Short mmCIF file of C-alpha atoms and ligand atoms in Angstrom, two decimals:
data_model
loop_
_atom_site.label_atom_id
_atom_site.label_comp_id
_atom_site.label_asym_id
_atom_site.label_seq_id
_atom_site.Cartn_x
_atom_site.Cartn_y
_atom_site.Cartn_z
CA UNK A 161 67.15 57.74 -123.05
CA UNK A 162 65.50 58.23 -126.99
CA UNK A 163 63.54 55.31 -127.95
CA UNK A 164 66.83 54.55 -130.56
CA UNK A 165 69.14 54.55 -127.45
CA UNK A 166 70.37 52.01 -125.93
CA UNK A 167 72.68 50.07 -122.93
CA UNK A 168 74.39 47.43 -125.64
CA UNK A 169 73.03 46.26 -128.91
CA UNK A 170 73.89 42.70 -130.79
CA UNK A 171 73.97 42.60 -134.07
CA UNK A 172 72.81 39.60 -135.42
CA UNK A 173 69.78 37.81 -134.77
CA UNK A 174 71.60 34.00 -135.55
CA UNK A 175 71.62 31.34 -132.26
CA UNK A 176 75.19 33.30 -130.90
CA UNK A 177 73.33 36.51 -131.13
CA UNK A 178 69.86 35.55 -129.77
CA UNK A 179 71.22 33.71 -126.93
CA UNK A 180 73.85 36.57 -125.93
CA UNK A 181 71.05 38.97 -125.97
CA UNK A 182 68.69 36.30 -123.39
CA UNK A 183 71.59 35.29 -121.12
CA UNK A 184 73.07 39.19 -120.87
CA UNK A 185 68.95 40.16 -119.92
CA UNK A 186 69.42 37.58 -117.59
CA UNK A 187 72.73 39.24 -115.71
CA UNK A 188 72.03 42.00 -115.97
CA UNK A 189 68.46 43.04 -115.60
CA UNK A 190 67.11 46.80 -116.76
CA UNK A 191 69.53 46.62 -118.98
CA UNK A 192 67.84 48.02 -122.09
CA UNK A 193 69.26 45.69 -125.03
CA UNK A 194 68.52 45.47 -128.98
CA UNK A 195 69.30 43.17 -131.02
CA UNK A 196 69.72 44.01 -135.27
CA UNK A 197 68.82 41.34 -137.72
CA UNK A 198 69.25 42.30 -141.51
CA UNK A 199 67.98 39.78 -142.82
CA UNK A 200 63.14 40.15 -142.01
CA UNK A 201 62.96 36.90 -140.52
CA UNK A 202 65.69 35.42 -137.69
CA UNK A 203 68.26 32.65 -138.22
CA UNK A 204 68.36 32.41 -141.42
CA UNK A 205 71.91 32.29 -142.28
CA UNK A 206 74.20 29.30 -140.47
CA UNK A 207 71.32 28.66 -137.56
CA UNK A 208 68.52 27.68 -140.30
CA UNK A 209 70.73 25.73 -142.42
CA UNK A 210 72.85 23.29 -140.23
CA UNK A 211 72.54 19.04 -139.85
CA UNK A 212 70.44 20.06 -136.71
CA UNK A 213 73.03 17.65 -134.09
CA UNK A 214 73.33 18.27 -130.74
CA UNK A 215 76.79 17.67 -130.44
CA UNK A 216 78.97 15.55 -127.79
CA UNK A 217 82.42 17.54 -128.03
CA UNK A 218 84.30 13.67 -129.07
CA UNK A 219 86.23 15.54 -131.83
CA UNK A 220 87.70 18.91 -130.13
CA UNK A 221 91.15 19.43 -128.60
CA UNK A 222 91.27 19.09 -124.66
CA UNK A 223 90.62 21.95 -123.24
CA UNK A 224 90.23 24.35 -126.16
CA UNK A 225 86.66 26.27 -125.94
CA UNK A 226 85.42 24.18 -128.24
CA UNK A 227 85.58 20.42 -126.31
CA UNK A 228 85.00 22.66 -123.40
CA UNK A 229 81.81 24.44 -124.86
CA UNK A 230 80.47 21.53 -126.78
CA UNK A 231 80.27 19.13 -123.52
CA UNK A 232 78.88 21.58 -121.51
CA UNK A 233 76.83 23.33 -124.42
CA UNK A 234 75.42 19.71 -125.26
CA UNK A 235 74.15 19.03 -121.67
CA UNK A 236 72.18 22.83 -121.61
CA UNK A 237 70.84 22.74 -124.92
CA UNK A 238 68.94 19.24 -123.95
CA UNK A 239 67.57 21.00 -120.89
CA UNK A 240 66.57 23.81 -122.71
CA UNK A 241 64.72 21.55 -124.99
CA UNK A 242 63.15 20.47 -122.01
CA UNK A 243 62.51 23.09 -120.51
CA UNK A 244 60.10 24.45 -122.95
CA UNK A 245 58.86 21.51 -124.47
CA UNK A 246 61.49 21.32 -127.37
CA UNK A 247 61.11 18.73 -129.63
CA UNK A 248 64.48 16.73 -130.12
CA UNK A 249 65.55 12.90 -129.67
CA UNK A 250 69.23 11.82 -128.11
CA UNK A 251 69.78 9.36 -130.44
CA UNK A 252 73.33 8.73 -130.21
CA UNK A 253 75.88 8.35 -132.81
CA UNK A 254 78.08 6.38 -135.03
CA UNK A 255 81.46 6.80 -136.11
CA UNK A 256 82.80 4.23 -138.69
CA UNK A 257 86.09 3.08 -139.73
CA UNK A 258 85.49 1.97 -143.24
CA UNK A 259 89.34 1.40 -143.98
CA UNK A 260 92.11 -0.21 -142.44
CA UNK A 261 93.62 3.54 -142.48
CA UNK A 262 91.22 4.95 -140.76
CA UNK A 263 91.96 2.46 -137.59
CA UNK A 264 93.99 4.56 -135.93
CA UNK A 265 92.14 7.03 -135.87
CA UNK A 266 89.22 5.60 -134.78
CA UNK A 267 91.37 4.49 -131.65
CA UNK A 268 92.50 7.95 -131.33
CA UNK A 269 89.06 9.44 -131.79
CA UNK A 270 87.98 6.93 -128.44
CA UNK A 271 90.72 8.31 -126.54
CA UNK A 272 89.81 12.03 -127.15
CA UNK A 273 86.36 11.47 -126.40
CA UNK A 274 87.69 9.82 -122.93
CA UNK A 275 89.79 12.68 -122.26
CA UNK A 276 87.03 15.25 -122.68
CA UNK A 277 84.82 13.41 -120.29
CA UNK A 278 82.51 11.50 -122.87
CA UNK A 279 80.67 8.35 -121.98
CA UNK A 280 81.95 6.44 -125.56
CA UNK A 281 82.23 2.80 -126.64
CA UNK A 282 84.36 0.96 -129.21
CA UNK A 283 82.04 -1.59 -131.39
CA UNK A 284 83.13 -4.74 -133.51
CA UNK A 285 81.52 -4.27 -136.97
CA UNK A 286 78.44 -6.70 -135.93
CA UNK A 287 77.88 -4.37 -132.62
CA UNK A 288 77.82 -1.57 -135.38
CA UNK A 289 75.36 -3.44 -137.63
CA UNK A 290 72.72 -4.15 -134.16
CA UNK A 291 72.21 -0.21 -133.86
CA UNK A 292 73.15 1.09 -138.05
CA UNK A 293 71.74 -2.83 -139.42
CA UNK A 294 72.89 -1.77 -143.15
CA UNK A 295 76.03 0.52 -142.59
CA UNK A 296 79.35 -1.48 -143.53
CA UNK A 297 82.29 -1.01 -141.29
CA UNK A 298 85.02 -2.45 -140.03
CA UNK A 299 84.76 -1.12 -136.35
CA UNK A 300 83.10 2.14 -135.21
CA UNK A 301 82.52 4.08 -131.90
CA UNK A 302 79.40 4.83 -130.20
CA UNK A 303 78.62 8.14 -128.62
CA UNK A 304 75.51 8.17 -126.40
CA UNK A 305 74.72 11.56 -125.89
CA UNK A 306 74.68 13.32 -129.67
CA UNK A 307 71.40 13.87 -130.37
CA UNK A 308 69.03 16.10 -133.03
CA UNK A 309 67.01 19.05 -132.58
CA UNK A 310 66.18 22.12 -134.97
CA UNK A 311 68.15 25.38 -134.37
CA UNK A 312 65.30 27.60 -135.78
CA UNK A 313 63.02 26.27 -133.62
CA UNK A 314 65.42 26.74 -130.30
CA UNK A 315 66.15 30.62 -132.18
CA UNK A 316 61.98 31.56 -131.98
CA UNK A 317 61.81 30.48 -128.29
CA UNK A 318 65.29 32.32 -127.72
CA UNK A 319 63.35 35.62 -129.21
CA UNK A 320 60.36 34.33 -127.39
CA UNK A 321 62.05 34.80 -123.92
CA UNK A 322 63.98 37.94 -125.04
CA UNK A 323 60.64 39.93 -125.88
CA UNK A 324 59.33 38.28 -122.70
CA UNK A 325 62.72 40.23 -120.93
CA UNK A 326 61.86 43.56 -122.47
CA UNK A 327 64.28 43.95 -124.71
CA UNK A 328 64.04 45.05 -128.65
CA UNK A 329 64.44 42.75 -131.80
CA UNK A 330 64.27 44.61 -135.05
CA UNK A 331 64.25 42.55 -138.11
CA UNK A 332 65.66 44.37 -141.54
CA UNK A 333 67.89 46.50 -139.84
CA UNK A 334 71.37 46.07 -141.58
CA UNK A 335 74.15 47.89 -139.63
CA UNK A 336 76.60 49.85 -142.69
CA UNK A 337 78.21 51.63 -140.42
CA UNK A 338 79.73 52.09 -136.87
CA UNK A 339 80.67 55.69 -135.42
CA UNK A 340 82.59 56.08 -131.84
CA UNK A 341 82.80 59.10 -130.38
CA UNK A 342 82.67 60.11 -126.68
CA UNK A 343 80.60 57.81 -124.20
CA UNK A 344 78.74 55.81 -127.15
CA UNK A 345 79.31 54.08 -130.46
CA UNK A 346 76.34 55.02 -133.19
CA UNK A 347 75.54 52.07 -135.64
CA UNK A 348 74.15 53.23 -138.84
CA UNK A 349 71.23 50.79 -140.43
CA UNK A 350 68.81 51.17 -143.19
CA UNK A 351 66.38 51.98 -140.85
CA UNK A 352 68.08 54.97 -139.43
CA UNK A 353 70.61 55.35 -136.18
CA UNK A 354 70.88 53.53 -133.10
CA UNK A 355 72.97 55.05 -130.16
CA UNK A 356 74.27 52.39 -127.99
CA UNK A 357 77.11 52.34 -124.87
CA UNK A 358 78.41 49.12 -125.79
CA UNK A 359 78.27 46.47 -129.22
CA UNK A 360 78.26 42.96 -129.40
CA UNK A 361 78.92 41.64 -133.20
CA UNK A 362 77.53 38.58 -133.62
CA UNK A 363 77.12 38.76 -137.09
CA UNK A 364 78.83 35.18 -138.55
CA UNK A 365 79.51 35.43 -142.56
CA UNK A 366 80.11 38.91 -141.91
CA UNK A 367 81.67 39.18 -138.63
CA UNK A 368 85.15 40.13 -139.44
CA UNK A 369 83.43 43.49 -141.94
CA UNK A 370 81.55 44.44 -139.00
CA UNK A 371 84.62 44.51 -136.56
CA UNK A 372 86.21 46.42 -139.19
CA UNK A 373 83.44 48.95 -139.30
CA UNK A 374 83.86 48.91 -135.48
CA UNK A 375 88.49 49.41 -136.08
CA UNK A 376 88.60 46.19 -134.92
CA UNK A 377 90.92 44.22 -136.35
CA UNK A 378 90.58 40.37 -135.59
CA UNK A 379 93.60 39.49 -137.71
CA UNK A 380 91.44 36.38 -139.45
CA UNK A 381 89.33 37.10 -142.24
CA UNK A 382 86.04 35.04 -142.92
CA UNK A 383 86.17 32.26 -145.97
CA UNK A 384 82.64 30.96 -146.89
CA UNK A 385 82.13 27.23 -147.14
CA UNK A 386 79.68 25.71 -148.47
CA UNK A 387 77.84 22.70 -147.35
CA UNK A 388 75.63 20.76 -150.15
CA UNK A 389 73.16 18.27 -148.74
CA UNK A 390 71.07 15.63 -149.95
CA UNK A 391 67.52 13.79 -149.16
CA UNK A 392 67.21 10.39 -148.69
CA UNK A 393 63.77 9.57 -150.62
CA UNK A 394 60.94 8.06 -147.94
CA UNK A 395 61.34 4.33 -148.98
CA UNK A 396 65.32 4.59 -148.56
CA UNK A 397 64.67 6.15 -144.65
CA UNK A 398 65.13 2.48 -143.45
CA UNK A 399 68.89 2.26 -144.46
CA UNK A 400 69.43 4.97 -141.68
CA UNK A 401 68.35 4.65 -137.81
CA UNK A 402 70.19 7.78 -135.93
CA UNK A 403 73.20 9.37 -137.02
CA UNK A 404 76.34 7.87 -139.35
CA UNK A 405 79.20 9.92 -139.77
CA UNK A 406 82.84 8.71 -140.93
CA UNK A 407 86.49 9.33 -139.45
CA UNK A 408 87.25 12.54 -140.55
CA UNK A 409 90.23 13.98 -141.77
CA UNK A 410 92.13 15.63 -139.13
CA UNK A 411 93.35 18.31 -141.25
CA UNK A 412 90.36 19.61 -141.88
CA UNK A 413 87.91 20.99 -139.37
CA UNK A 414 84.91 19.73 -141.20
CA UNK A 415 83.46 16.35 -140.52
CA UNK A 416 83.07 14.71 -143.63
CA UNK A 417 79.92 13.56 -145.27
CA UNK A 418 77.77 11.57 -142.90
CA UNK A 419 73.74 10.72 -142.24
CA UNK A 420 71.68 12.52 -140.43
CA UNK A 421 67.70 11.66 -139.55
CA UNK A 422 66.47 15.19 -139.09
CA UNK A 423 63.98 15.92 -135.82
CA UNK A 424 61.20 17.36 -138.71
CA UNK A 425 61.43 13.99 -140.35
CA UNK A 426 63.53 12.75 -143.21
CA UNK A 427 67.28 11.92 -143.50
CA UNK A 428 69.99 14.45 -144.94
CA UNK A 429 73.46 13.32 -146.38
CA UNK A 430 75.91 15.60 -146.47
CA UNK A 431 77.27 17.91 -146.27
CA UNK A 432 80.73 18.28 -148.11
CA UNK A 433 82.33 21.65 -147.89
CA UNK A 434 83.14 23.72 -151.04
CA UNK A 435 84.53 27.10 -151.26
CA UNK A 436 81.66 29.84 -152.02
CA UNK A 437 81.73 32.82 -154.33
CA UNK A 438 79.43 34.89 -152.57
CA UNK A 439 79.44 34.98 -148.39
CA UNK A 440 75.46 34.47 -148.63
CA UNK A 441 75.41 31.96 -151.86
CA UNK A 442 73.62 28.93 -151.49
CA UNK A 443 73.45 28.02 -154.56
CA UNK A 444 76.62 26.88 -156.99
CA UNK A 445 76.12 29.57 -159.50
CA UNK A 446 76.16 32.48 -156.96
CA UNK A 447 78.15 35.42 -157.14
CA UNK A 448 79.69 38.51 -155.85
CA UNK A 449 82.05 40.50 -157.01
CA UNK A 450 83.06 42.11 -153.54
CA UNK A 451 83.32 38.38 -151.72
CA UNK A 452 85.18 36.57 -154.24
CA UNK A 453 87.98 39.02 -155.18
CA UNK A 454 88.98 39.39 -151.13
CA UNK A 455 88.74 35.88 -150.72
CA UNK A 456 91.16 35.54 -153.52
CA UNK A 457 93.42 38.55 -152.73
CA UNK A 458 93.64 37.44 -149.10
CA UNK A 459 97.52 35.61 -148.85
CA UNK A 460 95.51 33.23 -146.32
CA UNK A 461 93.56 31.77 -148.81
CA UNK A 462 96.46 31.03 -151.68
CA UNK A 463 98.19 29.26 -148.63
CA UNK A 464 95.74 27.56 -147.74
CA UNK A 465 94.84 26.42 -151.48
CA UNK A 466 98.19 25.83 -152.22
CA UNK A 467 98.73 23.66 -149.22
CA UNK A 468 95.16 21.55 -150.39
CA UNK A 469 94.99 21.61 -153.66
CA UNK A 470 94.15 18.18 -153.79
CA UNK A 471 91.68 17.77 -151.38
CA UNK A 472 89.60 21.70 -152.26
CA UNK A 473 89.35 19.63 -155.96
CA UNK A 474 88.07 16.47 -154.89
CA UNK A 475 85.37 18.11 -153.38
CA UNK A 476 84.66 21.07 -156.18
CA UNK A 477 84.35 17.44 -158.31
CA UNK A 478 82.06 16.07 -155.75
CA UNK A 479 80.03 19.38 -155.48
CA UNK A 480 79.88 18.90 -159.57
CA UNK A 481 79.09 14.77 -159.91
CA UNK A 482 75.91 13.01 -157.90
CA UNK A 483 77.37 10.10 -158.88
CA UNK A 484 80.69 11.02 -156.51
CA UNK A 485 79.02 11.93 -154.00
CA UNK A 486 77.10 8.58 -153.79
CA UNK A 487 79.94 7.11 -154.12
CA UNK A 488 81.48 8.93 -150.32
CA UNK A 489 78.16 8.07 -149.19
CA UNK A 490 78.21 4.25 -150.24
CA UNK A 491 81.67 3.68 -147.99
CA UNK A 492 79.39 4.18 -145.17
CA UNK A 493 75.81 2.19 -146.38
CA UNK A 494 76.92 0.11 -149.63
CA UNK A 495 73.25 0.12 -150.51
CA UNK A 496 72.28 3.84 -151.12
CA UNK A 497 71.67 4.24 -154.63
CA UNK A 498 71.82 7.06 -157.16
CA UNK A 499 67.97 7.12 -157.53
CA UNK A 500 67.27 7.57 -153.70
CA UNK A 501 69.28 10.47 -153.49
CA UNK A 502 67.45 14.37 -154.11
CA UNK A 503 69.05 17.52 -153.75
CA UNK A 504 68.41 19.21 -150.41
CA UNK A 505 69.13 22.76 -148.84
CA UNK A 506 72.99 24.38 -148.68
CA UNK A 507 74.60 25.89 -145.93
CA UNK A 508 77.51 27.96 -145.59
CA UNK A 509 80.03 28.02 -142.73
CA UNK A 510 81.96 31.13 -141.86
CA UNK A 511 85.29 29.58 -141.31
CA UNK A 512 87.94 32.27 -139.96
CA UNK A 513 91.16 32.15 -142.03
CA UNK A 514 94.57 33.74 -140.79
CA UNK A 515 97.07 35.58 -143.30
CA UNK A 516 99.26 32.63 -143.05
CA UNK A 517 96.70 30.05 -144.49
CA UNK A 518 95.69 28.09 -141.02
CA UNK A 519 92.17 27.80 -140.59
CA UNK A 520 91.04 29.00 -137.08
CA UNK A 521 89.79 25.99 -135.15
CA UNK A 522 88.75 27.32 -132.04
CA UNK A 523 86.32 30.05 -131.46
CA UNK A 524 87.72 33.22 -131.94
CA UNK A 525 86.03 36.55 -129.56
CA UNK A 526 88.11 39.95 -129.97
CA UNK A 527 87.74 42.96 -127.90
CA UNK A 528 87.41 46.29 -129.14
CA UNK A 529 87.02 49.63 -126.84
CA UNK A 530 83.16 49.23 -126.64
CA UNK A 531 83.27 46.08 -128.60
CA UNK A 532 83.26 42.69 -128.35
CA UNK A 533 82.91 40.75 -131.38
CA UNK A 534 82.35 36.89 -132.21
CA UNK A 535 84.55 36.37 -135.56
CA UNK A 536 85.14 32.92 -135.90
CA UNK A 537 81.65 30.65 -134.26
CA UNK A 538 81.69 26.90 -136.14
CA UNK A 539 80.06 23.93 -135.38
CA UNK A 540 79.47 23.09 -132.67
CA UNK A 541 77.90 26.88 -132.18
CA UNK A 542 74.48 25.90 -132.94
CA UNK A 543 75.03 23.23 -129.92
CA UNK A 544 76.97 25.34 -127.41
CA UNK A 545 75.02 28.64 -127.93
CA UNK A 546 73.98 29.63 -124.14
CA UNK A 547 77.38 28.65 -123.45
CA UNK A 548 78.72 31.24 -125.69
CA UNK A 549 76.14 33.36 -124.78
CA UNK A 550 77.23 33.03 -121.21
CA UNK A 551 80.80 33.31 -121.74
CA UNK A 552 80.37 36.63 -123.41
CA UNK A 553 77.85 37.74 -121.10
CA UNK A 554 80.52 37.12 -118.52
CA UNK A 555 82.78 39.34 -120.65
CA UNK A 556 80.57 42.75 -120.45
CA UNK A 557 81.08 45.40 -117.68
CA UNK A 558 78.57 46.32 -115.80
CA UNK A 559 76.75 48.82 -118.02
CA UNK A 560 74.60 50.75 -115.80
CA UNK A 561 77.87 51.90 -113.76
CA UNK A 562 79.71 54.53 -116.44
CA UNK A 563 82.93 52.63 -117.48
CA UNK A 564 82.44 50.27 -119.88
CA UNK A 565 86.39 48.94 -121.19
CA UNK A 566 86.12 45.10 -121.24
CA UNK A 567 88.38 44.35 -118.66
C1 FAD B 268 76.54 23.55 -143.53
C2 FAD B 268 76.50 23.28 -141.90
C3 FAD B 268 76.10 22.66 -140.70
C4 FAD B 268 76.74 22.83 -139.34
N1 FAD B 268 75.90 21.75 -138.99
C5 FAD B 268 76.27 21.80 -137.36
C6 FAD B 268 75.63 20.94 -136.11
O1 FAD B 268 74.70 20.49 -136.48
N2 FAD B 268 75.12 21.23 -135.08
C7 FAD B 268 75.92 22.46 -134.89
O2 FAD B 268 75.96 23.07 -133.58
N3 FAD B 268 76.52 23.37 -135.26
C8 FAD B 268 76.35 23.19 -136.63
N4 FAD B 268 77.24 23.92 -137.25
C9 FAD B 268 77.42 25.78 -137.46
C10 FAD B 268 76.12 26.11 -136.51
O3 FAD B 268 75.08 26.49 -137.29
C11 FAD B 268 76.83 28.19 -136.28
O4 FAD B 268 77.75 27.51 -136.13
C12 FAD B 268 75.93 28.61 -136.04
O5 FAD B 268 74.72 28.68 -136.30
C13 FAD B 268 76.73 30.52 -135.66
O6 FAD B 268 75.56 31.12 -135.50
P1 FAD B 268 75.95 32.94 -135.41
O7 FAD B 268 74.50 33.04 -134.94
O8 FAD B 268 77.12 32.57 -134.90
O9 FAD B 268 75.36 32.80 -137.46
P2 FAD B 268 74.53 32.88 -138.36
O10 FAD B 268 72.97 31.73 -137.88
O11 FAD B 268 75.19 33.22 -139.62
O12 FAD B 268 73.94 34.34 -137.48
C14 FAD B 268 74.58 35.27 -137.89
C15 FAD B 268 73.38 36.54 -138.40
O13 FAD B 268 74.09 37.78 -138.45
C16 FAD B 268 73.28 38.43 -139.12
N5 FAD B 268 74.04 40.04 -139.71
C17 FAD B 268 75.11 39.54 -140.20
N6 FAD B 268 75.70 41.10 -141.06
C18 FAD B 268 74.31 41.89 -140.02
C19 FAD B 268 74.83 43.01 -140.65
N7 FAD B 268 75.75 44.23 -140.57
N8 FAD B 268 73.35 43.73 -139.50
C20 FAD B 268 72.31 43.05 -138.97
N9 FAD B 268 73.13 41.51 -139.20
C21 FAD B 268 73.60 40.87 -139.62
C22 FAD B 268 73.00 37.62 -140.37
O14 FAD B 268 71.97 38.03 -141.52
C23 FAD B 268 72.88 36.25 -139.66
O15 FAD B 268 71.21 36.51 -139.36
C24 FAD B 268 76.59 23.61 -139.14
C25 FAD B 268 77.12 25.05 -139.88
C26 FAD B 268 77.06 24.85 -141.29
C27 FAD B 268 77.03 25.91 -142.41
#
């Protein structure tokens, strides 16, 4: 094989692409694997801009990929961190109801936790205060298996192990076109062409576009939602011991603004969920005509917007007003003040949306002739990255044999 020819190429150096490369390298030793990342560094997008929570899987529909992957992923992530000495903390979390109307939803969540096989317990308001003394609520749940970690640190360890397997990671290599023919696939990048027998698309916010480059129609389109965070100033850190979440709105996959103690220090408050006008637009004013036009001209987005106009407008107002953001946080901890909050980073969720306006709730993996496309890998994909990597690697044919058609 020439230096630019590989058995398998993975597009995207976020946590999903990295986990997939590492696990595929273990399952098919001797395979030549290339990972292409368009940025100069790995894990700069969703993976490096999230809440850093090792989720338990309490929220997800029993039997869904999300539920199964989150539960197994929680265990495998903790095991991985222990094995490789990565700083993490299984601090547990509380989910709290602050209004009467949330109590039935909290009970539903408790039942869901049990159905998902989790150790979860009901808490009275006093019991919540024993764990989080500054929270005001009517009742709560305790989920002990939730933890915190830095997913960029995890990703760096994956990259180190990938290099140890002899696989190659090319940073700064953006895939611009995919040509198929004969027995192989040619990936055109700014660093030249790479030939490969099989492609795995883990391109996150660009995964639908990369799928279309390979002439695979995922049906869904990625719609970017920005999640903005504030940080508590050090003198307010004592208000939060671990992780404090509200009861989520069942109509949305996002979890509502919450307090998260970060593994590297500090406490984050957020994220909200506002439509981003650019797929990697981390500032409110970032705008891309192509991204904006694609979202606005997509019938699925227009249907979603019509259905959830009120919620969407509320998110925009909260994004523009620190006072409104504070009000959401004060529902959990009334003592937090405007002066306790300073703006922090933002992340963009790659949310797949169907033409009928339905948000794709579960992971979406679409097969092509010589390719596999991860077209929706929302939270808890960082937690579940090792499980997603395993599931993908299981679907890859033995690339040392002649046939590469995905079964
Ligand atoms: C605000 C927020 C909070 C979250 N909180 C949590 C949490 O607490 N716990 C949790 O488990 N999950 C959380 N998530 C979800 C989690 O971060 C993501 O599901 C996960 O990081 C997805 O990883 P990925 O590798 O698919 O995507 P990404 O990390 O976005 O990686 C995709 C990569 O592909 C590259 N790429 C794209 N196009 C090309 C191309 N053409 N050529 C080459 N490279 C390309 C990009 O540069 C990028 O590096 C959160 C997400 C967000 C946005």
